[in-house]
Amino acid sequence: MNMERNQAGDWRSCLRRVTPYVPGEQPKEQNIIKLNTNENPYPPSPAVVQSLKQMDPVRLRLYPDPSCGTLTKALADYHGVGTDQVFVGVGSDDVLAMAFITFFNSDRPVFFPDVTYSFYPVWAELFQIPCECKALDESFRIRSEDYYKANGGVIFPNPNAPTGLVEPLSFIEDILEHNRDVIVVVDEAYIDFGGQSALPLLARYENLLVTRTYSKSRSMAGVRIGYAIGSPELIRAMQDVKYSFNSYTMNQAALELGAAALADEAYFKMTTDRIVATRNAAVRRLTEQGFHCLDSAANFVFATHPQYDGEKLFAYLRQHGIYVRHFNGPRISQYLRITVGLDEEMERLYETLERAYGSL
């Protein structure tokens, strides 16, 4: 039998090639200050630690509950929604990827900002979804009118990343009003540090999906828990895709520890309040050193110094054991994204920057 062969004559032509997302560095050195990936500087709740100690290791030989019932119910109770309105996944990246696959299936382009979470264009390319990046204005704000014309879906973080700027609930509702025929995804990875959640809008907009993560405000980046809340119809569609892709997405430990974290509201509020206070102090201290800082509502500060090159400041800090994030993209190449750390870590950052000015 004659079989049609690959014209290129090489299996390499069958590979899917994409431009990958570049994660922040995870340095292996000791005694460094890590302010580059927006992790929480405080440990998880003591309730999480206690739950880990009490976990039955025998259960690890069994597959976890594919419905993620324990965590789903805990999240539904916490947010005052039905269990049929909650979808959980392996970090918000997993949840967002499922949202892209499930909801963005039009010939029309998906809209998202040009300066935003850099995984969005990666997923669009990987899943072959047409997309358009809408330019932020001169103040790095999203222009709602850019999202009025026909599209295949809308997604944006609020607060935005890496800028940290937050938009009011009225802004989100305006975008929803102009996009009733597509799914609008609001990525709330940083909402616990400032701003109003879009969750109250779920009662009026069945096409709204809100995503969250445990990686920032819950101090559990290493456990990988993310979730989405939306109408039962949206969540059911995501579950169908999940079960067609990987039914056992969440491990047993994540399900139990995620539920335990929600039970300790006092610890959650204490640590988020501390981070907000340290962030506000960081803006003040950096401004005193000549930086221009955007008005962050997240657990990081996005700052630029008019007298010193951003990449050189990044390299100097790294050389002296302090990791921050630098992006080479258009418009933001002179900015540093600085995660809010412990107060003593931030003091060392300020001192190191003072020394940098004399040597750059």
GROMACS .gro file of C-alpha atoms in nm:
model
  360
    1MET     CA    1   0.000   0.000   0.000
    2ASN     CA    2   0.130   0.341  -0.090
    3MET     CA    3   0.112   0.582   0.197
    4GLU     CA    4   0.143   0.956   0.164
    5ARG     CA    5   0.461   1.059   0.338
    6ASN     CA    6   0.551   1.380   0.511
    7GLN     CA    7   0.674   1.600   0.228
    8ALA     CA    8   0.943   1.744   0.448
    9GLY     CA    9   1.078   1.394   0.498
   10ASP     CA   10   1.156   1.471   0.862
   11TRP     CA   11   0.955   1.403   1.179
   12ARG     CA   12   1.063   1.747   1.306
   13SER     CA   13   0.818   1.910   1.068
   14CYS     CA   14   0.538   1.749   1.274
   15LEU     CA   15   0.633   1.931   1.592
   16ARG     CA   16   0.418   2.212   1.719
   17ARG     CA   17   0.641   2.511   1.780
   18VAL     CA   18   0.531   2.799   1.999
   19THR     CA   19   0.690   3.091   2.179
   20PRO     CA   20   0.675   2.973   2.541
   21TYR     CA   21   0.588   3.166   2.853
   22VAL     CA   22   0.901   3.262   3.046
   23PRO     CA   23   0.850   3.212   3.422
   24GLY     CA   24   1.037   3.410   3.684
   25GLU     CA   25   1.367   3.270   3.803
   26GLN     CA   26   1.367   3.023   4.090
   27PRO     CA   27   1.725   3.070   4.217
   28LYS     CA   28   1.902   2.784   4.393
   29GLU     CA   29   2.149   2.998   4.588
   30GLN     CA   30   2.116   3.041   4.962
   31ASN     CA   31   2.072   3.373   5.146
   32ILE     CA   32   1.914   3.557   4.857
   33ILE     CA   33   1.611   3.787   4.874
   34LYS     CA   34   1.350   3.669   4.626
   35LEU     CA   35   1.123   3.950   4.512
   36ASN     CA   36   1.065   3.838   4.154
   37THR     CA   37   0.765   3.603   4.134
   38ASN     CA   38   0.502   3.764   4.360
   39GLU     CA   39   0.503   3.486   4.616
   40ASN     CA   40   0.375   3.561   4.964
   41PRO     CA   41   0.657   3.629   5.215
   42TYR     CA   42   0.456   3.475   5.500
   43PRO     CA   43   0.404   3.102   5.558
   44PRO     CA   44   0.062   2.941   5.503
   45SER     CA   45  -0.197   2.948   5.777
   46PRO     CA   46  -0.128   2.731   6.084
   47ALA     CA   47  -0.452   2.554   5.992
   48VAL     CA   48  -0.284   2.437   5.671
   49VAL     CA   49   0.019   2.310   5.862
   50GLN     CA   50  -0.205   2.123   6.106
   51SER     CA   51  -0.406   1.969   5.823
   52LEU     CA   52  -0.084   1.850   5.661
   53LYS     CA   53   0.025   1.681   5.985
   54GLN     CA   54  -0.309   1.505   6.019
   55MET     CA   55  -0.327   1.385   5.660
   56ASP     CA   56  -0.365   1.009   5.622
   57PRO     CA   57  -0.078   0.894   5.396
   58VAL     CA   58  -0.268   0.578   5.307
   59ARG     CA   59  -0.508   0.789   5.103
   60LEU     CA   60  -0.225   0.885   4.871
   61ARG     CA   61  -0.234   0.537   4.714
   62LEU     CA   62  -0.583   0.616   4.578
   63TYR     CA   63  -0.682   0.853   4.301
   64PRO     CA   64  -0.819   1.180   4.439
   65ASP     CA   65  -1.184   1.273   4.401
   66PRO     CA   66  -1.219   1.387   4.037
   67SER     CA   67  -1.504   1.620   4.134
   68CYS     CA   68  -1.276   1.787   4.393
   69GLY     CA   69  -1.578   1.787   4.622
   70THR     CA   70  -1.409   1.884   4.950
   71LEU     CA   71  -1.240   2.191   4.807
   72THR     CA   72  -1.529   2.284   4.578
   73LYS     CA   73  -1.774   2.289   4.870
   74ALA     CA   74  -1.533   2.486   5.090
   75LEU     CA   75  -1.491   2.748   4.817
   76ALA     CA   76  -1.864   2.761   4.746
   77ASP     CA   77  -1.943   2.814   5.114
   78TYR     CA   78  -1.669   3.075   5.149
   79HIS     CA   79  -1.794   3.282   4.854
   80GLY     CA   80  -2.165   3.219   4.909
   81VAL     CA   81  -2.227   3.047   4.575
   82GLY     CA   82  -2.344   2.702   4.469
   83THR     CA   83  -2.104   2.413   4.429
   84ASP     CA   84  -2.212   2.404   4.064
   85GLN     CA   85  -2.057   2.750   4.024
   86VAL     CA   86  -1.701   2.651   4.123
   87PHE     CA   87  -1.424   2.498   3.910
   88VAL     CA   88  -1.085   2.414   4.061
   89GLY     CA   89  -0.753   2.342   3.895
   90VAL     CA   90  -0.378   2.312   3.937
   91GLY     CA   91  -0.308   2.680   3.993
   92SER     CA   92  -0.490   2.958   3.812
   93ASP     CA   93  -0.276   2.888   3.503
   94ASP     CA   94  -0.450   2.551   3.466
   95VAL     CA   95  -0.789   2.713   3.522
   96LEU     CA   96  -0.721   2.988   3.270
   97ALA     CA   97  -0.593   2.741   3.012
   98MET     CA   98  -0.917   2.544   3.051
   99ALA     CA   99  -1.110   2.868   3.004
  100PHE     CA  100  -0.923   2.946   2.683
  101ILE     CA  101  -0.995   2.598   2.543
  102THR     CA  102  -1.358   2.599   2.653
  103PHE     CA  103  -1.477   2.949   2.571
  104PHE     CA  104  -1.259   3.102   2.302
  105ASN     CA  105  -1.367   2.908   1.995
  106SER     CA  106  -1.481   3.183   1.760
  107ASP     CA  107  -1.327   3.295   1.431
  108ARG     CA  108  -1.324   3.642   1.585
  109PRO     CA  109  -1.021   3.746   1.794
  110VAL     CA  110  -1.004   3.734   2.171
  111PHE     CA  111  -0.920   4.075   2.321
  112PHE     CA  112  -0.671   4.139   2.603
  113PRO     CA  113  -0.434   4.426   2.693
  114ASP     CA  114  -0.091   4.462   2.532
  115VAL     CA  115   0.077   4.498   2.873
  116THR     CA  116  -0.069   4.219   3.085
  117TYR     CA  117  -0.010   3.863   3.203
  118SER     CA  118   0.221   3.726   2.937
  119PHE     CA  119   0.066   3.377   2.938
  120TYR     CA  120  -0.241   3.504   2.748
  121PRO     CA  121  -0.071   3.533   2.407
  122VAL     CA  122   0.107   3.201   2.469
  123TRP     CA  123  -0.223   3.018   2.518
  124ALA     CA  124  -0.373   3.194   2.216
  125GLU     CA  125  -0.085   3.072   2.000
  126LEU     CA  126  -0.078   2.722   2.150
  127PHE     CA  127  -0.453   2.666   2.106
  128GLN     CA  128  -0.457   2.851   1.772
  129ILE     CA  129  -0.701   3.116   1.892
  130PRO     CA  130  -0.703   3.448   1.704
  131CYS     CA  131  -0.630   3.739   1.935
  132GLU     CA  132  -0.582   4.115   1.942
  133CYS     CA  133  -0.380   4.305   2.201
  134LYS     CA  134  -0.540   4.635   2.296
  135ALA     CA  135  -0.289   4.904   2.387
  136LEU     CA  136  -0.306   5.049   2.737
  137ASP     CA  137  -0.326   5.428   2.746
  138GLU     CA  138  -0.033   5.654   2.836
  139SER     CA  139  -0.104   5.594   3.206
  140PHE     CA  140  -0.106   5.214   3.159
  141ARG     CA  141  -0.483   5.201   3.199
  142ILE     CA  142  -0.717   4.971   3.006
  143ARG     CA  143  -0.944   5.168   2.770
  144SER     CA  144  -1.290   5.015   2.796
  145GLU     CA  145  -1.396   5.150   2.456
  146ASP     CA  146  -1.131   4.929   2.291
  147TYR     CA  147  -1.340   4.629   2.394
  148TYR     CA  148  -1.670   4.742   2.243
  149LYS     CA  149  -1.635   4.600   1.892
  150ALA     CA  150  -1.716   4.243   1.792
  151ASN     CA  151  -1.476   3.985   1.936
  152GLY     CA  152  -1.443   3.621   2.033
  153GLY     CA  153  -1.403   3.684   2.406
  154VAL     CA  154  -1.237   3.919   2.653
  155ILE     CA  155  -0.984   3.849   2.929
  156PHE     CA  156  -0.788   4.081   3.156
  157PRO     CA  157  -0.645   4.077   3.509
  158ASN     CA  158  -0.781   4.311   3.773
  159PRO     CA  159  -0.553   4.433   3.926
  160ASN     CA  160  -0.353   4.416   3.606
  161ALA     CA  161  -0.009   4.257   3.594
  162PRO     CA  162   0.263   4.368   3.579
  163THR     CA  163   0.133   4.722   3.637
  164GLY     CA  164  -0.064   4.654   3.957
  165LEU     CA  165  -0.335   4.902   3.854
  166VAL     CA  166  -0.692   4.817   3.948
  167GLU     CA  167  -1.016   4.917   3.775
  168PRO     CA  168  -1.346   4.984   3.958
  169LEU     CA  169  -1.647   4.756   3.940
  170SER     CA  170  -1.824   5.006   3.713
  171PHE     CA  171  -1.547   4.964   3.457
  172ILE     CA  172  -1.589   4.585   3.451
  173GLU     CA  173  -1.966   4.616   3.422
  174ASP     CA  174  -1.924   4.852   3.127
  175ILE     CA  175  -1.717   4.590   2.944
  176LEU     CA  176  -1.974   4.323   3.029
  177GLU     CA  177  -2.257   4.541   2.899
  178HIS     CA  178  -2.079   4.573   2.565
  179ASN     CA  179  -1.991   4.202   2.543
  180ARG     CA  180  -2.304   4.008   2.632
  181ASP     CA  181  -2.255   3.768   2.340
  182VAL     CA  182  -1.910   3.638   2.449
  183ILE     CA  183  -1.740   3.515   2.763
  184VAL     CA  184  -1.561   3.778   2.973
  185VAL     CA  185  -1.290   3.642   3.203
  186VAL     CA  186  -1.168   3.861   3.491
  187ASP     CA  187  -0.842   3.727   3.634
  188GLU     CA  188  -0.838   3.823   4.002
  189ALA     CA  189  -0.503   3.675   4.106
  190TYR     CA  190  -0.425   3.991   4.310
  191ILE     CA  191  -0.770   4.116   4.414
  192ASP     CA  192  -0.717   4.034   4.783
  193PHE     CA  193  -0.460   4.316   4.803
  194GLY     CA  194  -0.686   4.592   4.672
  195GLY     CA  195  -0.995   4.672   4.467
  196GLN     CA  196  -1.346   4.530   4.440
  197SER     CA  197  -1.405   4.178   4.320
  198ALA     CA  198  -1.627   4.123   4.017
  199LEU     CA  199  -1.803   3.836   4.196
  200PRO     CA  200  -2.115   4.045   4.280
  201LEU     CA  201  -2.172   4.090   3.905
  202LEU     CA  202  -2.225   3.716   3.856
  203ALA     CA  203  -2.591   3.758   3.956
  204ARG     CA  204  -2.651   3.978   3.649
  205TYR     CA  205  -2.408   3.841   3.391
  206GLU     CA  206  -2.412   3.470   3.308
  207ASN     CA  207  -2.122   3.521   3.067
  208LEU     CA  208  -1.880   3.635   3.341
  209LEU     CA  209  -1.607   3.406   3.473
  210VAL     CA  210  -1.390   3.517   3.768
  211THR     CA  211  -1.063   3.333   3.835
  212ARG     CA  212  -0.861   3.328   4.158
  213THR     CA  213  -0.544   3.168   4.296
  214TYR     CA  214  -0.402   3.048   4.628
  215SER     CA  215  -0.050   3.138   4.513
  216LYS     CA  216  -0.053   3.501   4.627
  217SER     CA  217  -0.273   3.591   4.923
  218ARG     CA  218  -0.300   3.234   5.059
  219SER     CA  219   0.079   3.172   5.068
  220MET     CA  220   0.040   2.841   4.883
  221ALA     CA  221   0.219   2.883   4.549
  222GLY     CA  222   0.394   2.551   4.606
  223VAL     CA  223   0.065   2.360   4.639
  224ARG     CA  224  -0.081   2.485   4.308
  225ILE     CA  225  -0.448   2.569   4.361
  226GLY     CA  226  -0.656   2.792   4.139
  227TYR     CA  227  -1.029   2.822   4.085
  228ALA     CA  228  -1.299   2.989   3.882
  229ILE     CA  229  -1.648   3.103   3.976
  230GLY     CA  230  -1.919   3.155   3.719
  231SER     CA  231  -2.267   3.049   3.615
  232PRO     CA  232  -2.350   2.677   3.637
  233GLU     CA  233  -2.355   2.657   3.257
  234LEU     CA  234  -2.001   2.795   3.225
  235ILE     CA  235  -1.866   2.571   3.500
  236ARG     CA  236  -2.033   2.263   3.350
  237ALA     CA  237  -1.871   2.337   3.014
  238MET     CA  238  -1.528   2.369   3.180
  239GLN     CA  239  -1.581   2.041   3.367
  240ASP     CA  240  -1.665   1.866   3.040
  241VAL     CA  241  -1.339   1.986   2.889
  242LYS     CA  242  -1.146   1.890   3.203
  243TYR     CA  243  -1.285   1.536   3.204
  244SER     CA  244  -1.193   1.506   2.836
  245PHE     CA  245  -0.838   1.619   2.912
  246ASN     CA  246  -0.739   1.498   3.261
  247SER     CA  247  -1.004   1.396   3.512
  248TYR     CA  248  -0.762   1.379   3.809
  249THR     CA  249  -0.618   1.727   3.802
  250MET     CA  250  -0.597   1.799   4.176
  251ASN     CA  251  -0.394   1.586   4.415
  252GLN     CA  252  -0.530   1.475   4.751
  253ALA     CA  253  -0.306   1.703   4.955
  254ALA     CA  254  -0.407   2.012   4.757
  255LEU     CA  255  -0.777   1.936   4.808
  256GLU     CA  256  -0.744   1.905   5.184
  257LEU     CA  257  -0.500   2.189   5.239
  258GLY     CA  258  -0.700   2.423   5.018
  259ALA     CA  259  -1.011   2.367   5.227
  260ALA     CA  260  -0.816   2.414   5.551
  261ALA     CA  261  -0.679   2.751   5.439
  262LEU     CA  262  -1.028   2.893   5.398
  263ALA     CA  263  -1.114   2.815   5.759
  264ASP     CA  264  -0.859   3.062   5.899
  265GLU     CA  265  -0.992   3.401   5.796
  266ALA     CA  266  -0.812   3.586   6.076
  267TYR     CA  267  -0.469   3.474   5.955
  268PHE     CA  268  -0.560   3.553   5.595
  269LYS     CA  269  -0.663   3.909   5.685
  270MET     CA  270  -0.358   3.963   5.906
  271THR     CA  271  -0.108   3.866   5.637
  272THR     CA  272  -0.279   4.052   5.354
  273ASP     CA  273  -0.302   4.364   5.572
  274ARG     CA  274   0.069   4.338   5.648
  275ILE     CA  275   0.155   4.306   5.280
  276VAL     CA  276  -0.058   4.609   5.191
  277ALA     CA  277   0.113   4.813   5.464
  278THR     CA  278   0.459   4.708   5.345
  279ARG     CA  279   0.360   4.782   4.985
  280ASN     CA  280   0.245   5.132   5.072
  281ALA     CA  281   0.568   5.192   5.263
  282ALA     CA  282   0.766   5.063   4.964
  283VAL     CA  283   0.599   5.310   4.732
  284ARG     CA  284   0.688   5.591   4.972
  285ARG     CA  285   1.050   5.481   5.016
  286LEU     CA  286   1.110   5.419   4.646
  287THR     CA  287   0.954   5.754   4.557
  288GLU     CA  288   1.191   5.922   4.803
  289GLN     CA  289   1.478   5.760   4.610
  290GLY     CA  290   1.352   5.910   4.284
  291PHE     CA  291   1.148   5.620   4.144
  292HIS     CA  292   0.814   5.669   3.974
  293CYS     CA  293   0.579   5.398   4.107
  294LEU     CA  294   0.244   5.308   3.961
  295ASP     CA  295  -0.045   5.302   4.206
  296SER     CA  296  -0.035   4.932   4.289
  297ALA     CA  297  -0.331   4.737   4.430
  298ALA     CA  298  -0.135   4.411   4.417
  299ASN     CA  299   0.144   4.250   4.622
  300PHE     CA  300   0.413   4.412   4.409
  301VAL     CA  301   0.528   4.754   4.295
  302PHE     CA  302   0.594   4.847   3.932
  303ALA     CA  303   0.856   5.121   3.931
  304THR     CA  304   1.097   5.306   3.704
  305HIS     CA  305   1.381   5.548   3.780
  306PRO     CA  306   1.426   5.836   3.532
  307GLN     CA  307   1.802   5.851   3.592
  308TYR     CA  308   1.899   5.484   3.586
  309ASP     CA  309   1.852   5.211   3.328
  310GLY     CA  310   1.605   4.946   3.440
  311GLU     CA  311   1.804   4.651   3.312
  312LYS     CA  312   2.120   4.775   3.482
  313LEU     CA  313   1.939   4.820   3.813
  314PHE     CA  314   1.798   4.468   3.776
  315ALA     CA  315   2.146   4.325   3.709
  316TYR     CA  316   2.302   4.514   4.001
  317LEU     CA  317   2.038   4.389   4.244
  318ARG     CA  318   2.075   4.033   4.117
  319GLN     CA  319   2.452   4.052   4.156
  320HIS     CA  320   2.398   4.153   4.518
  321GLY     CA  321   2.155   3.872   4.600
  322ILE     CA  322   1.822   4.045   4.539
  323TYR     CA  323   1.600   3.908   4.263
  324VAL     CA  324   1.333   4.134   4.111
  325ARG     CA  325   1.159   4.102   3.772
  326HIS     CA  326   1.258   4.290   3.458
  327PHE     CA  327   1.066   4.274   3.130
  328ASN     CA  328   1.214   4.357   2.790
  329GLY     CA  329   0.879   4.433   2.629
  330PRO     CA  330   0.790   4.759   2.457
  331ARG     CA  331   0.696   5.046   2.691
  332ILE     CA  332   0.800   4.862   3.009
  333SER     CA  333   1.170   4.788   2.957
  334GLN     CA  334   1.269   5.059   3.207
  335TYR     CA  335   1.045   4.923   3.482
  336LEU     CA  336   1.116   4.680   3.763
  337ARG     CA  337   0.842   4.469   3.916
  338ILE     CA  338   0.928   4.432   4.283
  339THR     CA  339   0.739   4.178   4.492
  340VAL     CA  340   0.650   4.294   4.842
  341GLY     CA  341   0.862   4.097   5.086
  342LEU     CA  342   0.913   4.109   5.461
  343ASP     CA  343   0.994   4.451   5.605
  344GLU     CA  344   1.356   4.352   5.670
  345GLU     CA  345   1.393   4.227   5.311
  346MET     CA  346   1.257   4.554   5.177
  347GLU     CA  347   1.503   4.748   5.394
  348ARG     CA  348   1.789   4.558   5.236
  349LEU     CA  349   1.645   4.637   4.893
  350TYR     CA  350   1.642   5.012   4.967
  351GLU     CA  351   1.997   5.001   5.102
  352THR     CA  352   2.124   4.810   4.798
  353LEU     CA  353   1.956   5.053   4.560
  354GLU     CA  354   2.123   5.345   4.739
  355ARG     CA  355   2.461   5.182   4.676
  356ALA     CA  356   2.369   5.114   4.313
  357TYR     CA  357   2.320   5.485   4.237
  358GLY     CA  358   2.685   5.550   4.312
  359SER     CA  359   2.817   5.278   4.084
  360LEU     CA  360   2.593   5.277   3.777
   0.00000   0.00000   0.00000
